[in-house]
mmCIF file of C-alpha atoms in Angstrom:
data_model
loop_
_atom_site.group_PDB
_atom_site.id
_atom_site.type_symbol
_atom_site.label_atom_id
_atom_site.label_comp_id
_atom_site.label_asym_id
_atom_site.label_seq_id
_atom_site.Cartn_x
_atom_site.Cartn_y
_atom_site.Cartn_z
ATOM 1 C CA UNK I 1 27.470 101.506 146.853
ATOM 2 C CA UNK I 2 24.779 103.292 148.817
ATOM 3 C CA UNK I 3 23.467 106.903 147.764
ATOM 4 C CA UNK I 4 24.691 109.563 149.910
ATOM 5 C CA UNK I 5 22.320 112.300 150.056
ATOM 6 C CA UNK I 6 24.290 115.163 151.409
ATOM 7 C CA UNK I 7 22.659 117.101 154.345
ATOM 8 C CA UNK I 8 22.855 121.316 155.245
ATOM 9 C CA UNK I 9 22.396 121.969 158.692
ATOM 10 C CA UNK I 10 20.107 124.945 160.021
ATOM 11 C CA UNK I 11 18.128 125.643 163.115
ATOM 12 C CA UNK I 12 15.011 126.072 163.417
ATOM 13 C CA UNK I 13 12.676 128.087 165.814
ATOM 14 C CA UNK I 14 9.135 126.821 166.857
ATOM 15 C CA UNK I 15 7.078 128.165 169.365
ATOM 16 C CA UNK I 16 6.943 125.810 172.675
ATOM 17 C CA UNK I 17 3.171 124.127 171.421
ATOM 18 C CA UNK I 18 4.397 123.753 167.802
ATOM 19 C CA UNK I 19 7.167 121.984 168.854
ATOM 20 C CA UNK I 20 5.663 119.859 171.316
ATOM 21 C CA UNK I 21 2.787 118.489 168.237
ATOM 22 C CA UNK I 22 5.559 118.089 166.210
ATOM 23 C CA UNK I 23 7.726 116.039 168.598
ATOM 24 C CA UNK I 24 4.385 114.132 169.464
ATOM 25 C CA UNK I 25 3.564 113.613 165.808
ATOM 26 C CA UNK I 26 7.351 112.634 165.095
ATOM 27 C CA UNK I 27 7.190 110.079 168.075
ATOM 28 C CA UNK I 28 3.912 108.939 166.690
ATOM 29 C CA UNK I 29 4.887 107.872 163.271
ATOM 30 C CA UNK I 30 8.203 106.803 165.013
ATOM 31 C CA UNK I 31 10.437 109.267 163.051
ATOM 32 C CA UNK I 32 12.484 112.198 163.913
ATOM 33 C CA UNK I 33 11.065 115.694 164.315
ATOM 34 C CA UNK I 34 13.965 116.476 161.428
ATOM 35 C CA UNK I 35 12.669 114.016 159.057
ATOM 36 C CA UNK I 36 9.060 114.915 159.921
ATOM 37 C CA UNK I 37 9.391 118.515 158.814
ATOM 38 C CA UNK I 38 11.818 117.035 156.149
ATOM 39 C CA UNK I 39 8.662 115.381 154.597
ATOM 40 C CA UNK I 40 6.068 118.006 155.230
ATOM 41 C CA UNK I 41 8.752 121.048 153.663
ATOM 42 C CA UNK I 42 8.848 118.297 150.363
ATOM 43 C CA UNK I 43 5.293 117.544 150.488
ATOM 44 C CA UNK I 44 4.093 121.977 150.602
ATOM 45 C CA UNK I 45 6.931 122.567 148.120
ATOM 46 C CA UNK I 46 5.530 119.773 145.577
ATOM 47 C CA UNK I 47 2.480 121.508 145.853
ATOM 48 C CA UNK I 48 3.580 124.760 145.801
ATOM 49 C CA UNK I 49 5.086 124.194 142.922
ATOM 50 C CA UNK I 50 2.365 122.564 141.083
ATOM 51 C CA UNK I 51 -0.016 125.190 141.864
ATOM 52 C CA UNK I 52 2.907 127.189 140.131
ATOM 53 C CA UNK I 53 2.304 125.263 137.031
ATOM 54 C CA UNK I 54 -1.049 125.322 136.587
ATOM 55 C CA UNK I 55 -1.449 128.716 137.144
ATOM 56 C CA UNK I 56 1.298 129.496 134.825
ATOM 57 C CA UNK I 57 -0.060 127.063 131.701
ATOM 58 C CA UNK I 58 -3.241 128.130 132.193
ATOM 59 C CA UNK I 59 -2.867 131.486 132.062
ATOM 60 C CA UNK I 60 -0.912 130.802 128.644
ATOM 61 C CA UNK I 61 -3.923 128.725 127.364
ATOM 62 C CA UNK I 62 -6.324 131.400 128.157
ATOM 63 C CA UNK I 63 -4.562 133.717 126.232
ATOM 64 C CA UNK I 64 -4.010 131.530 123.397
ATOM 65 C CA UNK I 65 -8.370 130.914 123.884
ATOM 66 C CA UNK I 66 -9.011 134.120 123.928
ATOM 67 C CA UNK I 67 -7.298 135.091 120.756
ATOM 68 C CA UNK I 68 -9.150 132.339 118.583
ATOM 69 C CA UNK I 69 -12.495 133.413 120.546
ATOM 70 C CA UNK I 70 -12.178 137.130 119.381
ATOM 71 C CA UNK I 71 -10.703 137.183 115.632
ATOM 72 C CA UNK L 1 10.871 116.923 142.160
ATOM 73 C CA UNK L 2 12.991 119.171 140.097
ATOM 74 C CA UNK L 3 11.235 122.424 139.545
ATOM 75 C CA UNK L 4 12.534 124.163 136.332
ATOM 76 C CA UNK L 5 12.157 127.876 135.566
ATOM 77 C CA UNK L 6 11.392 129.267 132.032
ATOM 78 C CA UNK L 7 11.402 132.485 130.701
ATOM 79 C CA UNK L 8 8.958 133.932 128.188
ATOM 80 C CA UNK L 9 9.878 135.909 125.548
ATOM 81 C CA UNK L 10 8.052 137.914 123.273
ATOM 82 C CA UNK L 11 7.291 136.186 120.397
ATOM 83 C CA UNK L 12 5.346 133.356 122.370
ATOM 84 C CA UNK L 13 3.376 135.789 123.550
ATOM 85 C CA UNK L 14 2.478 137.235 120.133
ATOM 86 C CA UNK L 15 2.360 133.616 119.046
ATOM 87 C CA UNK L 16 -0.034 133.161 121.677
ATOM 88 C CA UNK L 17 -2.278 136.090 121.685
ATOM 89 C CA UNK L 18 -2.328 136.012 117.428
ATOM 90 C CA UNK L 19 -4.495 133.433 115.853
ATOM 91 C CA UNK L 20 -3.175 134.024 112.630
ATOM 92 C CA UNK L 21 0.835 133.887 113.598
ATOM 93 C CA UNK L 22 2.093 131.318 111.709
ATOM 94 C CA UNK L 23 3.325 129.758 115.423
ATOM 95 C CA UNK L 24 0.040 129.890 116.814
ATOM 96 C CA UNK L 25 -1.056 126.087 117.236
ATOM 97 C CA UNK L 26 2.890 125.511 117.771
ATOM 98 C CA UNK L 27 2.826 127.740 121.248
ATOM 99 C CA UNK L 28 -0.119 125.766 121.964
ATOM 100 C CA UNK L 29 1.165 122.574 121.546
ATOM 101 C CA UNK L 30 4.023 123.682 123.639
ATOM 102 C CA UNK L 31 2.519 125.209 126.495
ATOM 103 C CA UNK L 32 0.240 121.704 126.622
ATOM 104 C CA UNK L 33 3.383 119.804 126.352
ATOM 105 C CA UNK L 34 4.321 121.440 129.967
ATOM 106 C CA UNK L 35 1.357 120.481 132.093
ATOM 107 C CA UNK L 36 2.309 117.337 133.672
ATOM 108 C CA UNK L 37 5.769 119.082 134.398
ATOM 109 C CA UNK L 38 6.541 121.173 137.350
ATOM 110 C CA UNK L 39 7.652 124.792 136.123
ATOM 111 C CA UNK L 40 8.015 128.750 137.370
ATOM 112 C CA UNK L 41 7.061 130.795 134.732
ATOM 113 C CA UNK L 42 9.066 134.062 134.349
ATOM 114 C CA UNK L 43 9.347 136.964 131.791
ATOM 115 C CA UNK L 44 11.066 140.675 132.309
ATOM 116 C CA UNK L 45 9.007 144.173 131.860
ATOM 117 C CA UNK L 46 11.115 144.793 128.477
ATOM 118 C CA UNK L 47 9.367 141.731 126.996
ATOM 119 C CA UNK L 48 5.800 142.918 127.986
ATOM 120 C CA UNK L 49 6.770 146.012 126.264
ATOM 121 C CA UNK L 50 7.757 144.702 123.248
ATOM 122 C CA UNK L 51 5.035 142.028 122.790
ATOM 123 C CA UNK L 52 2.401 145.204 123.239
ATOM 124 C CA UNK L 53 4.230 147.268 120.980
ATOM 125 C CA UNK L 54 4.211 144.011 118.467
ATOM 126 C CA UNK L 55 0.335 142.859 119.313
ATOM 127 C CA UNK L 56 -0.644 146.668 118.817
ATOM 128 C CA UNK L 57 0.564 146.595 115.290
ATOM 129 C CA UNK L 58 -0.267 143.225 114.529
ATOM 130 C CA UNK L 59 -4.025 142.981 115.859
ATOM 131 C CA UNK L 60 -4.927 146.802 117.531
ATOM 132 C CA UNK L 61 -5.105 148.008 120.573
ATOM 133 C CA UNK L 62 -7.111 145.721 122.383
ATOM 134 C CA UNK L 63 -5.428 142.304 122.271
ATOM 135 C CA UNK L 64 -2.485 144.523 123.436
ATOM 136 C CA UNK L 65 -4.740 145.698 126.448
ATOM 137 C CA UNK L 66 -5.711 142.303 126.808
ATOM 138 C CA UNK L 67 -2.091 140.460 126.824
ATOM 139 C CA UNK L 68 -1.481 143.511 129.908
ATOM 140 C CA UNK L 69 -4.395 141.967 131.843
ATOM 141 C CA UNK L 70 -4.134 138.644 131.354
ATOM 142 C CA UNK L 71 -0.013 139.385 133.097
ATOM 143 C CA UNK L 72 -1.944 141.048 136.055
ATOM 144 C CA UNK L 73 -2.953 137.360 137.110
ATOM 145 C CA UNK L 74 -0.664 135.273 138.728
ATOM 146 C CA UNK L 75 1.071 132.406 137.151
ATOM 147 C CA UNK L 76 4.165 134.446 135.338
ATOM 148 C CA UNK L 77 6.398 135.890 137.831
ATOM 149 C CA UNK L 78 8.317 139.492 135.756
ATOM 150 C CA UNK L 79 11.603 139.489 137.188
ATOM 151 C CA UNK L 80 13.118 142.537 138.327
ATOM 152 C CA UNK L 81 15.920 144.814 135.969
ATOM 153 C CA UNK L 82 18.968 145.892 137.571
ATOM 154 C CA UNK L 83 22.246 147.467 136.581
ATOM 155 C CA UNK L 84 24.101 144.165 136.160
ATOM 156 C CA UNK L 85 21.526 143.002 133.954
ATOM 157 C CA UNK L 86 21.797 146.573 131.561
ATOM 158 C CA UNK L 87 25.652 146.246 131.870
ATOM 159 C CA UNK L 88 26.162 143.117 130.608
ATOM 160 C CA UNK L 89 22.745 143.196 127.997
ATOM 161 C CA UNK L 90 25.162 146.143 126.639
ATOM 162 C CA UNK L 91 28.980 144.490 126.991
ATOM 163 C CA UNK L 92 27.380 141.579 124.876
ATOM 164 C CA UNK L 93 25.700 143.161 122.462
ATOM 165 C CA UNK L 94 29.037 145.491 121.610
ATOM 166 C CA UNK L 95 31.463 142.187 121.708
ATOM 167 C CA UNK L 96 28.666 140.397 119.564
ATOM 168 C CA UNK L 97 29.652 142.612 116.862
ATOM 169 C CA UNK L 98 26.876 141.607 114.304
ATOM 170 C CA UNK L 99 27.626 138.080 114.367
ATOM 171 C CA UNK L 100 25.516 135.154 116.911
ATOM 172 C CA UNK L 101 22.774 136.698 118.640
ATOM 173 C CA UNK L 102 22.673 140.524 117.271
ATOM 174 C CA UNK L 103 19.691 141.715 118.515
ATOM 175 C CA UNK L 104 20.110 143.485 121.664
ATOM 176 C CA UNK L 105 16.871 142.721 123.288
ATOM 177 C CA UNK L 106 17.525 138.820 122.972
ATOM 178 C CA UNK L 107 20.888 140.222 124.421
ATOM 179 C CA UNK L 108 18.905 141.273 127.618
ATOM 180 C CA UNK L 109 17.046 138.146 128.009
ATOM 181 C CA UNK L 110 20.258 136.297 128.233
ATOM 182 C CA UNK L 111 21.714 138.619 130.848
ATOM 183 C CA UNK L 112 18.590 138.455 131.857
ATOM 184 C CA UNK L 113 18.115 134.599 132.472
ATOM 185 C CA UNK L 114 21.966 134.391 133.049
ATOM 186 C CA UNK L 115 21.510 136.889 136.159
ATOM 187 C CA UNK L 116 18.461 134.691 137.427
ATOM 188 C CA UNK L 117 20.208 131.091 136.573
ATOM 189 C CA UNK L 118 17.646 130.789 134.047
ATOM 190 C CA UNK L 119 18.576 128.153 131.425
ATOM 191 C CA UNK L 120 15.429 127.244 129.223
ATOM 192 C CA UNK L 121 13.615 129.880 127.250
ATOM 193 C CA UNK L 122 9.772 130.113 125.561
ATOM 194 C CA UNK L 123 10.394 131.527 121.900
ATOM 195 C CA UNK L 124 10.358 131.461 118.284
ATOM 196 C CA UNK L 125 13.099 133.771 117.495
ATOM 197 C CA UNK L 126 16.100 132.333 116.168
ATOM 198 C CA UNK L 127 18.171 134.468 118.152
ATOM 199 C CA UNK L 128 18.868 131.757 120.783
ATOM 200 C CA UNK L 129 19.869 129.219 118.400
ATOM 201 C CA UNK L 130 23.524 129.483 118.507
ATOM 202 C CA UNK L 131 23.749 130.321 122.202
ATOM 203 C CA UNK L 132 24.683 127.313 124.082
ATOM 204 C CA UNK L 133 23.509 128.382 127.440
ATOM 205 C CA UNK L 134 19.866 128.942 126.551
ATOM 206 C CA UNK L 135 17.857 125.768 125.840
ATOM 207 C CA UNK L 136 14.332 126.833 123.824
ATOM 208 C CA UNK L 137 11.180 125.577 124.608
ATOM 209 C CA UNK L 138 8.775 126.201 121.813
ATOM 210 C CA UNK L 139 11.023 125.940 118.807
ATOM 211 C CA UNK L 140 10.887 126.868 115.073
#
């Protein structure tokens, strides 16, 4: 049975150049202009989100350093 | 990618900041332990306050200054309070009735998380232990 990956639908607004690099990038790489901001929304999130991380456990590391630095 | 959100409470920050709490290399271990996975950090104002108020006594005023700057850097998002959160931290804590999780501030991280769809929680208090809906991260 194949997966099913269930879709939302929303519109989007680009300005008139935007959309033409996208359309031109989409027709390059022979995709959609849907799945081509599909994959760039996935790729900024993933890195988003790691930044997120790091940030985050480093900030609790530092803290952790600084304690055994100062007693 | 599945980005999970955990929220801090106090005692792994006292853990943290306190080289001599008995959960110090533990918070370590745990914070090291979530590196390679992809996480929001998140904590409430009521926390800061009482990890300060707990640091001051512990180890002085200064590693209580210093927990207080280390939160002004980004990395740990502190999540808004609002009347639904006080409302139910207070409806809980009365139905509790002394039994399960008594305390009324791990009362308000619950409503807390619950109002955020927080599930997982950073802590050494056995508070959360019988409450189903909060997962620890940390442990005792």
């Amino acid at each position: 049975m194949k997966n099913v990956v269930q879709m939302h639908r929303t519109q989007l607004f680009f300005p008139r150049d935007l959309h033409e690099e996208l359309a031109s990038e989409a027709q390059s790489q022979g995709i959609t202009i849907s799945e081509l901001v599909r994959q760039v929304m996935v790729q900024y999130l993933h890195k988003h989100s790691r930044e997120e991380t790091e940030a985050g456990t480093k900030l609790l590391l530092d803290m952790a350093e600084w304690a055994e630095r100062e007693s | 990618m599945v980005r999970e959100v955990i929220y801090i409470d106090e005692t792994a920050f006292i853990a943290l900041m306190n080289k001599d709490n008995k959960y110090h290399r533990q918070a370590i271990e745990s914070v090291r332990t979530l590196l390679n996975r992809t996480i929001k950090f998140t904590t409430s104002y009521l926390t800061i306050i009482e990890a300060v108020s707990e640091l001051t006594k512990e180890k002085g005023h200064k590693t209580a200054q210093k927990l207080l700057e280390f939160l002004k850097n980004e990395g740990i998002d502190i999540l808004k309070e609002n009347d639904s959160i006080r409302k139910n931290t207070e409806c809980n804590f009365i139905k509790d009735n002394g039994h399960g999780s008594s305390s009324m501030h791990a009362h308000y991280h619950v409503a807390t998380m619950h109002y955020y769809g927080i599930h997982k929680i950073f802590t050494f208090s056995s508070h959360f232990e019988k409450l189903e809906v909060v997962r620890t991260v940390g442990g005792r």
